[in-house]
XYZ file of C-alpha atoms in Angstrom:
551
model
C 41.704 -16.857 -75.171
C 39.933 -20.238 -73.620
C 36.280 -20.895 -71.294
C 36.525 -19.392 -67.601
C 38.117 -23.127 -66.357
C 36.061 -24.163 -63.574
C 37.246 -24.035 -60.029
C 37.643 -27.517 -59.556
C 40.000 -28.154 -62.482
C 41.915 -25.519 -60.872
C 42.233 -27.017 -57.698
C 43.040 -29.956 -59.409
C 45.836 -28.520 -61.074
C 47.049 -27.561 -57.267
C 46.315 -30.276 -56.415
C 48.523 -32.534 -58.289
C 50.974 -30.044 -57.939
C 51.544 -30.870 -54.281
C 51.441 -34.486 -55.050
C 54.279 -34.214 -57.692
C 55.971 -31.786 -55.139
C 55.439 -34.349 -52.252
C 56.748 -37.068 -54.682
C 59.931 -35.643 -55.587
C 61.124 -34.549 -52.059
C 60.613 -38.034 -50.973
C 57.746 -37.597 -48.718
C 55.935 -40.671 -49.984
C 58.725 -42.891 -49.357
C 59.133 -41.727 -46.008
C 55.670 -42.303 -45.651
C 55.098 -45.761 -47.367
C 58.358 -46.680 -45.200
C 56.743 -45.610 -41.759
C 54.049 -47.994 -42.651
C 55.249 -51.200 -44.413
C 58.745 -50.937 -42.719
C 59.820 -51.248 -46.091
C 63.241 -48.934 -46.950
C 62.663 -49.953 -50.737
C 59.485 -49.673 -52.384
C 58.142 -47.815 -55.697
C 56.634 -44.258 -53.782
C 61.111 -43.716 -53.131
C 62.191 -40.898 -55.258
C 65.682 -39.682 -54.328
C 65.868 -36.730 -56.510
C 64.771 -34.247 -53.216
C 64.130 -31.302 -55.349
C 61.505 -29.438 -56.556
C 62.773 -28.387 -60.046
C 61.070 -31.222 -62.140
C 57.705 -31.168 -59.917
C 57.345 -27.800 -61.098
C 58.089 -28.278 -64.814
C 55.392 -31.180 -64.431
C 53.131 -29.384 -62.639
C 53.338 -26.711 -65.593
C 52.762 -29.270 -68.069
C 49.518 -30.881 -66.470
C 48.434 -27.085 -66.103
C 48.985 -26.680 -69.971
C 47.510 -29.748 -70.610
C 43.779 -28.453 -69.027
C 43.961 -25.302 -70.175
C 44.238 -26.301 -73.603
C 41.344 -28.762 -73.271
C 39.205 -25.590 -72.282
C 40.540 -23.555 -75.367
C 43.738 -22.064 -74.620
C 46.061 -21.573 -77.344
C 49.833 -22.185 -76.863
C 50.727 -18.817 -77.993
C 48.794 -17.321 -75.307
C 49.931 -19.472 -72.358
C 53.680 -19.075 -73.818
C 52.881 -15.388 -73.515
C 51.840 -15.694 -69.782
C 55.099 -17.817 -69.103
C 57.191 -15.020 -70.885
C 55.720 -12.167 -69.021
C 55.974 -13.961 -65.694
C 59.367 -14.772 -66.553
C 60.283 -10.716 -66.965
C 58.015 -9.709 -64.384
C 60.752 -11.603 -62.363
C 64.585 -10.764 -64.342
C 65.476 -7.863 -62.065
C 65.264 -10.791 -59.304
C 67.174 -12.801 -61.258
C 70.008 -10.280 -62.182
C 70.682 -9.355 -58.691
C 71.251 -13.156 -57.799
C 73.840 -13.380 -60.432
C 74.824 -10.266 -59.092
C 74.900 -11.032 -55.535
C 76.649 -14.576 -56.079
C 79.554 -12.233 -57.750
C 79.504 -10.074 -54.426
C 79.796 -13.101 -52.145
C 82.759 -14.017 -54.015
C 84.216 -11.044 -54.089
C 83.476 -10.580 -50.447
C 85.266 -13.957 -49.041
C 88.801 -13.349 -51.488
C 88.479 -9.954 -49.525
C 88.708 -10.639 -46.128
C 85.292 -9.203 -45.755
C 83.368 -11.804 -44.231
C 86.469 -13.382 -42.383
C 86.813 -10.150 -41.035
C 83.161 -10.038 -39.606
C 83.774 -13.334 -38.307
C 87.245 -12.592 -36.572
C 85.480 -8.982 -34.946
C 82.050 -10.796 -34.472
C 83.765 -13.541 -32.335
C 85.009 -11.049 -29.744
C 81.192 -10.568 -28.239
C 80.817 -14.131 -27.214
C 81.031 -13.704 -23.272
C 79.699 -16.949 -21.052
C 77.035 -14.692 -19.234
C 75.276 -13.750 -22.199
C 76.010 -16.932 -24.431
C 72.480 -16.853 -26.322
C 72.429 -12.816 -26.416
C 75.820 -13.095 -27.447
C 74.873 -16.672 -29.937
C 71.945 -14.642 -31.985
C 73.754 -11.659 -32.281
C 77.041 -13.389 -33.791
C 74.566 -15.122 -35.663
C 73.140 -11.905 -37.037
C 76.646 -10.511 -38.128
C 77.165 -13.335 -40.150
C 73.853 -14.008 -41.908
C 74.199 -10.387 -43.048
C 77.412 -10.700 -44.449
C 77.113 -13.783 -46.179
C 73.129 -12.907 -46.801
C 72.238 -17.020 -45.776
C 70.773 -18.728 -42.958
C 72.524 -21.707 -44.215
C 75.387 -21.085 -44.720
C 76.020 -19.724 -41.383
C 73.832 -22.440 -39.147
C 76.292 -24.808 -40.685
C 79.466 -23.315 -39.858
C 79.821 -20.943 -37.387
C 76.334 -22.684 -36.128
C 78.056 -26.089 -35.535
C 80.736 -24.647 -33.259
C 78.517 -22.812 -31.258
C 76.267 -25.523 -30.778
C 79.415 -27.066 -28.688
C 80.101 -24.296 -27.387
C 76.554 -24.409 -25.480
C 77.045 -27.855 -24.474
C 80.100 -27.228 -22.948
C 78.244 -24.186 -21.166
C 75.691 -26.363 -19.875
C 72.875 -24.966 -21.802
C 70.554 -27.429 -23.806
C 71.106 -27.882 -27.765
C 67.576 -26.678 -28.440
C 68.375 -23.281 -26.661
C 71.127 -22.723 -28.629
C 69.775 -24.113 -32.007
C 66.808 -21.784 -31.528
C 69.245 -18.314 -30.478
C 71.176 -19.870 -33.597
C 68.390 -19.581 -36.047
C 67.047 -16.389 -34.762
C 70.062 -14.671 -35.524
C 70.916 -16.303 -38.829
C 67.015 -15.807 -40.149
C 67.322 -12.327 -38.915
C 70.851 -11.466 -40.543
C 69.069 -13.476 -44.070
C 66.054 -10.970 -44.485
C 67.753 -7.827 -43.879
C 70.883 -8.749 -46.139
C 70.261 -7.693 -49.711
C 72.548 -10.837 -50.395
C 69.834 -13.007 -49.419
C 68.220 -14.577 -52.563
C 64.573 -14.860 -50.744
C 64.875 -11.131 -49.886
C 65.475 -10.150 -53.507
C 62.619 -13.040 -54.672
C 60.159 -11.663 -52.711
C 59.678 -8.005 -54.145
C 60.136 -9.581 -57.438
C 57.040 -11.486 -56.599
C 55.259 -8.746 -54.886
C 56.518 -5.718 -57.722
C 58.261 -4.184 -55.216
C 61.781 -2.886 -54.519
C 64.723 -4.718 -52.664
C 65.440 -1.721 -50.891
C 62.028 -0.585 -50.100
C 61.416 -4.008 -49.171
C 64.480 -4.116 -46.762
C 63.606 -1.027 -44.885
C 59.798 -2.313 -44.404
C 60.862 -5.428 -43.518
C 62.458 -3.665 -40.019
C 59.161 -2.651 -38.904
C 58.320 -6.435 -38.272
C 61.437 -8.287 -37.829
C 63.047 -5.687 -35.392
C 60.527 -5.952 -32.709
C 60.711 -10.068 -33.304
C 64.398 -9.959 -32.500
C 63.874 -7.425 -29.956
C 61.695 -9.808 -28.033
C 63.736 -12.912 -28.559
C 67.004 -11.154 -27.231
C 65.430 -10.022 -24.207
C 64.156 -13.951 -23.313
C 67.351 -14.840 -24.274
C 69.081 -13.332 -21.963
C 65.926 -14.326 -19.132
C 67.186 -17.652 -20.098
C 70.807 -16.990 -20.095
C 70.955 -15.913 -16.393
C 72.002 -19.659 -15.204
C 74.945 -19.519 -17.678
C 78.044 -20.372 -15.606
C 80.653 -17.784 -16.012
C 83.704 -19.931 -15.421
C 83.171 -21.899 -18.419
C 85.607 -21.983 -21.294
C 84.952 -20.829 -25.046
C 88.032 -22.996 -26.034
C 86.821 -22.946 -29.729
C 86.346 -19.173 -30.303
C 89.873 -18.322 -30.120
C 91.182 -21.348 -32.728
C 88.180 -20.009 -35.023
C 89.935 -16.704 -34.726
C 93.341 -17.533 -35.817
C 91.911 -19.627 -38.597
C 90.840 -16.346 -39.761
C 93.994 -15.155 -39.848
C 95.603 -17.925 -41.311
C 94.727 -16.792 -45.375
C 94.072 -13.311 -44.736
C 95.286 -9.733 -43.298
C 92.341 -8.388 -41.180
C 91.516 -5.020 -39.860
C 88.615 -2.573 -39.524
C 88.945 -1.570 -43.076
C 87.826 -5.198 -44.333
C 84.379 -3.806 -42.381
C 84.210 -1.210 -44.948
C 82.249 -2.694 -47.555
C 79.428 -3.931 -44.975
C 79.208 -0.626 -43.885
C 79.072 0.970 -47.439
C 75.906 -1.782 -48.607
C 74.613 -0.351 -45.454
C 74.883 3.254 -46.783
C 73.357 2.639 -49.925
C 70.517 1.128 -48.276
C 69.977 4.198 -46.534
C 70.638 6.655 -49.605
C 67.997 4.687 -51.371
C 70.417 3.625 -54.366
C 69.111 1.066 -56.875
C 69.948 -2.761 -55.973
C 71.879 -3.609 -58.999
C 74.121 -0.144 -59.077
C 74.430 -0.914 -55.377
C 75.561 -3.922 -55.100
C 78.021 -3.348 -57.942
C 79.505 -0.798 -55.893
C 79.852 -3.656 -52.911
C 81.581 -5.389 -55.118
C 84.459 -2.807 -56.219
C 84.833 -2.069 -52.679
C 85.203 -5.430 -52.015
C 88.069 -5.836 -55.161
C 89.958 -2.338 -53.682
C 89.917 -4.208 -50.143
C 90.846 -7.808 -51.706
C 94.188 -6.045 -53.899
C 94.897 -3.981 -51.085
C 94.921 -5.839 -47.980
C 95.288 -10.125 -49.171
C 97.173 -9.150 -52.299
C 94.822 -10.546 -55.203
C 95.854 -9.922 -58.439
C 93.708 -8.318 -61.467
C 94.066 -12.223 -63.027
C 92.780 -13.729 -60.208
C 89.599 -11.682 -60.200
C 87.274 -13.012 -62.929
C 87.971 -16.503 -61.735
C 86.896 -15.442 -58.132
C 83.608 -13.166 -59.232
C 82.437 -16.533 -61.599
C 83.358 -19.528 -59.616
C 83.930 -18.308 -56.184
C 86.653 -18.622 -53.313
C 88.674 -21.443 -53.007
C 90.629 -21.844 -49.681
C 94.581 -21.815 -50.957
C 96.768 -22.747 -47.607
C 96.071 -24.721 -44.604
C 97.919 -25.049 -41.029
C 100.675 -27.440 -40.772
C 98.144 -29.293 -38.018
C 95.249 -29.446 -40.844
C 97.703 -31.488 -43.160
C 99.203 -33.420 -40.752
C 95.783 -34.802 -39.542
C 94.799 -35.100 -43.077
C 97.627 -37.468 -43.789
C 97.566 -39.245 -40.392
C 93.945 -40.002 -40.218
C 93.529 -40.215 -44.486
C 91.835 -43.993 -43.656
C 89.342 -42.572 -41.356
C 88.283 -39.401 -43.856
C 87.238 -42.450 -46.373
C 85.943 -44.565 -43.979
C 83.352 -41.834 -42.690
C 82.474 -40.196 -45.963
C 81.930 -43.674 -48.184
C 85.025 -42.545 -49.737
C 83.651 -39.553 -51.286
C 86.296 -37.298 -49.503
C 90.110 -37.409 -49.468
C 90.788 -34.499 -47.064
C 89.197 -33.016 -43.771
C 87.404 -30.590 -45.990
C 85.422 -33.222 -48.132
C 83.875 -33.839 -44.963
C 79.939 -32.945 -44.019
C 79.336 -31.157 -40.887
C 78.094 -34.049 -39.981
C 80.675 -36.432 -41.111
C 83.104 -33.691 -39.357
C 81.559 -34.117 -35.816
C 81.844 -37.967 -36.271
C 85.426 -37.811 -37.128
C 86.409 -35.380 -34.043
C 84.561 -37.979 -32.377
C 86.458 -40.885 -33.104
C 89.922 -39.251 -33.417
C 89.536 -36.199 -30.908
C 91.835 -33.560 -33.144
C 92.446 -30.551 -31.778
C 90.242 -27.727 -31.255
C 93.016 -25.762 -33.436
C 92.166 -27.961 -36.392
C 88.376 -28.014 -35.358
C 88.579 -24.456 -35.853
C 90.081 -24.011 -38.848
C 87.441 -26.486 -40.247
C 84.626 -24.067 -39.388
C 86.448 -21.145 -40.641
C 87.541 -22.969 -43.898
C 84.040 -25.085 -44.450
C 82.223 -21.541 -44.281
C 84.275 -19.519 -46.820
C 86.250 -22.894 -49.419
C 84.277 -22.618 -52.426
C 81.872 -19.765 -51.637
C 80.044 -17.450 -53.899
C 80.825 -16.956 -57.443
C 78.154 -15.889 -59.974
C 77.487 -19.917 -60.575
C 76.370 -20.217 -56.867
C 73.721 -18.322 -57.733
C 72.333 -20.743 -60.637
C 70.132 -23.508 -58.550
C 67.961 -20.578 -57.513
C 68.222 -18.889 -60.811
C 66.898 -22.281 -62.144
C 64.107 -22.755 -59.384
C 62.395 -19.247 -60.483
C 62.618 -20.085 -63.907
C 60.552 -23.224 -63.140
C 58.484 -21.727 -60.659
C 57.453 -18.809 -63.101
C 56.744 -21.500 -65.923
C 53.900 -22.747 -63.333
C 53.042 -19.172 -62.216
C 52.902 -18.089 -65.971
C 50.751 -20.896 -67.149
C 48.262 -20.520 -63.837
C 48.257 -17.386 -64.155
C 47.235 -16.727 -68.317
C 44.890 -19.317 -67.883
C 42.819 -17.822 -64.869
C 43.524 -20.739 -62.271
C 45.766 -18.834 -60.224
C 42.713 -16.043 -59.973
C 39.808 -18.268 -59.509
C 41.798 -20.199 -56.537
C 43.161 -16.594 -54.689
C 39.463 -15.879 -55.399
C 37.871 -18.923 -53.763
C 40.438 -18.145 -50.595
C 39.433 -14.473 -50.374
C 35.883 -14.953 -48.962
C 38.015 -15.403 -45.722
C 39.879 -11.782 -46.108
C 37.512 -9.381 -45.251
C 39.803 -6.155 -45.340
C 43.130 -5.194 -44.988
C 43.687 -7.340 -41.866
C 41.492 -10.429 -43.209
C 43.859 -10.027 -46.705
C 46.942 -10.177 -44.438
C 45.995 -12.922 -42.604
C 44.640 -15.329 -45.297
C 48.402 -14.409 -47.355
C 49.997 -15.335 -44.003
C 48.672 -18.545 -43.665
C 48.754 -19.295 -47.250
C 52.717 -18.914 -47.204
C 53.122 -21.342 -44.092
C 50.544 -24.050 -45.617
C 52.932 -23.781 -48.371
C 55.828 -24.204 -46.479
C 53.916 -27.247 -44.804
C 52.874 -28.726 -48.129
C 55.321 -27.724 -50.822
C 58.357 -28.031 -48.434
C 60.058 -25.334 -49.881
C 60.575 -21.945 -48.863
C 60.616 -20.522 -52.476
C 57.274 -21.867 -53.063
C 56.279 -19.828 -50.278
C 56.916 -16.819 -51.549
C 56.468 -16.979 -55.647
C 53.153 -18.894 -55.167
C 51.107 -16.387 -52.702
C 52.853 -13.483 -54.008
C 51.525 -14.062 -57.603
C 47.907 -15.129 -55.814
C 47.797 -12.245 -54.065
C 49.262 -9.347 -55.579
C 46.497 -8.003 -57.381
C 44.346 -8.082 -54.607
C 46.967 -6.055 -52.524
C 46.798 -3.623 -54.959
C 43.220 -3.558 -55.348
C 43.349 -2.392 -51.739
C 45.455 0.304 -52.803
C 48.078 -1.096 -50.807
C 51.589 -0.553 -51.967
C 53.957 -3.646 -52.888
C 56.145 -3.404 -50.264
C 53.492 -4.579 -47.834
C 53.060 -7.834 -49.872
C 56.721 -8.318 -50.037
C 56.885 -8.057 -46.356
C 54.213 -10.786 -45.645
C 55.694 -12.722 -47.715
C 58.649 -13.218 -45.667
C 57.218 -12.769 -42.373
C 55.114 -16.246 -43.269
C 57.331 -17.816 -46.002
C 60.943 -17.476 -44.790
C 61.240 -17.486 -41.182
C 58.858 -20.342 -40.669
C 60.625 -22.727 -43.169
C 62.697 -24.027 -40.739
C 59.746 -24.758 -37.984
C 58.330 -27.465 -40.632
C 60.664 -30.576 -40.244
C 60.105 -32.219 -44.296
C 61.161 -28.627 -45.544
C 64.014 -27.926 -46.974
C 65.050 -25.169 -44.634
C 63.850 -27.447 -41.353
C 65.766 -30.888 -42.734
C 68.561 -28.233 -43.249
C 68.792 -27.072 -40.012
C 68.017 -30.491 -38.492
C 71.036 -31.743 -40.118
C 73.398 -28.926 -39.671
C 72.562 -28.133 -35.855
C 71.747 -31.705 -34.292
C 68.540 -30.928 -33.060
C 64.946 -31.003 -34.782
C 62.457 -28.260 -34.406
C 60.127 -30.281 -32.528
C 60.049 -33.971 -30.676
C 59.790 -35.803 -27.534
C 63.238 -35.015 -26.367
C 62.674 -31.380 -27.031
C 63.200 -28.958 -30.321
C 64.441 -26.082 -31.187
C 61.282 -24.504 -32.507
C 60.038 -22.574 -29.044
C 63.373 -21.284 -28.877
C 63.139 -19.919 -32.634
C 61.289 -17.364 -31.424
C 61.461 -14.894 -34.490
C 60.333 -17.769 -36.404
C 56.733 -18.331 -34.859
C 56.679 -14.751 -33.714
C 57.066 -13.116 -36.503
C 53.743 -13.630 -38.763
C 51.998 -13.138 -35.188
C 54.052 -9.545 -35.178
C 53.156 -9.258 -38.738
C 49.119 -10.461 -38.517
C 48.693 -7.430 -35.512
C 50.106 -4.997 -38.020
C 47.782 -6.045 -40.388
C 44.452 -5.673 -38.044
C 45.877 -2.248 -36.306
C 46.769 -0.840 -40.100
C 50.375 -0.164 -38.323
C 53.045 0.352 -41.075
C 50.566 -0.521 -43.895
C 51.388 1.760 -45.893
C 48.993 3.292 -49.083
C 49.566 3.379 -52.681
C 49.691 7.562 -53.490
C 46.646 8.236 -56.567
C 49.694 8.249 -59.413
C 50.929 5.405 -57.797
C 47.641 3.293 -58.265
C 46.757 4.692 -61.855
C 50.494 3.339 -62.950
C 49.502 0.001 -61.806
C 46.068 0.275 -63.713
C 47.967 1.193 -66.737
C 50.221 -1.442 -66.459
C 47.574 -4.113 -66.695
C 45.836 -2.610 -69.302
C 49.576 -2.929 -71.277
C 49.649 -6.386 -69.815
C 46.143 -7.432 -71.486
C 46.910 -6.031 -74.652
C 50.198 -8.017 -74.717
C 48.125 -11.388 -74.102
C 45.268 -10.199 -76.974
C 48.285 -10.018 -78.709
C 50.548 -12.764 -78.430
C 46.401 -14.769 -78.646
C 45.938 -13.267 -82.057
C 49.465 -14.613 -83.078
């Protein structure tokens, strides 16, 4: 093991990471364009993701550590140990991909949408919108998928009812992120406990303390805002969407059995991996019984996801009639309606005035086509591996601990520690531009400090989600904020009004979490036996690192 790395060098590594992330996300190019007015400049990077930035940062950190006497074998052991800690999350993510593909093909997700649409009533539009997005997001485990499909239709419905798009978008995002946080299918809901050392279902149960009161307050506000809704307005997109659900699926209440089973699994504290497998098996049984899916079809569905097999006559006629328009709008990238992005489809509707039946079919098919499958999780798994490479080097070299220690001077007691953790997650969302980083890096930085205060790991995992995941959509340049803006056509903030003030869960949840930290409410402590096991684990990790250094 090398010498103690000076704090300033640790911050240089951190600053290098921030610069690399901003460059790869294209932020420097946008700034240069604003200053020079030239869209083509040396700062432009069209990559738009964070994987390579993290690997580059890991390389830079390795060089710094090596210059301070750290051997590669020691740093490599740190990387492998970091990856090993995230292996359960990686396995669960792959399994969740199987589950999503299975549930879509079995009619479970379409069934939840079909019955969920029944709750829409004009007088309670905002409340119903929020609850519907809760249902869809809980079923899919994806706030992005919910906002990018059902959310688009709900924005149009809200406009027809005379409700400002910013209000509609806020209700959609609140519901989508609540369902995402409560769903064992969500990648971030799996990632946070993996970083903190908690278990999936302990984490979900602990999240109830913060997201539930935040949702209830949001629903009360939405009910008040919705009092002026015109009760005579028409929801003419709802029925076409429900009919589109029936085009490829035989739906009845039996399709809701697998989600009920997953809820029972959460209640019975069954471990995540066998529990999710139970949901997959139940989905396969329902899919074979109700949708007629043969045994030979399941391997392809589970691996690559579900593909829509049948389209209505109106859809096919529209495809044929407007082939030139589709090609023009998509820049030649799409050969049919389903190849259009949500923004492109809105432009297509505006130009052609296509029927509500086709619009409803697009909203449903865009949600379920090529959805799920084990391969769909590889992007997130790759990101975890890249982040763990960077985090492993920073951790093994002691730089991560130095940075955390320097920040912890502001953390006085449990309330101070929770506040510093929440602020760190928000800052990472602002600087790093990605919700995964706001979970991974603070999770690695504060894990041992939470343990030293005898706080159970589920407290840290909850903080990571309370500020890391749910605030990401409030940052315009964050991947989540940019995606929500693209899907819903409303920016988080702006002179014309943004959805930020109405995305109540996103800004209220960190406040609730901070309140719990200072009051001690729901801040679960470790038992003496659990703390002793933590100390033993640390000793084992130190011994493994020492063996790696000697090798």
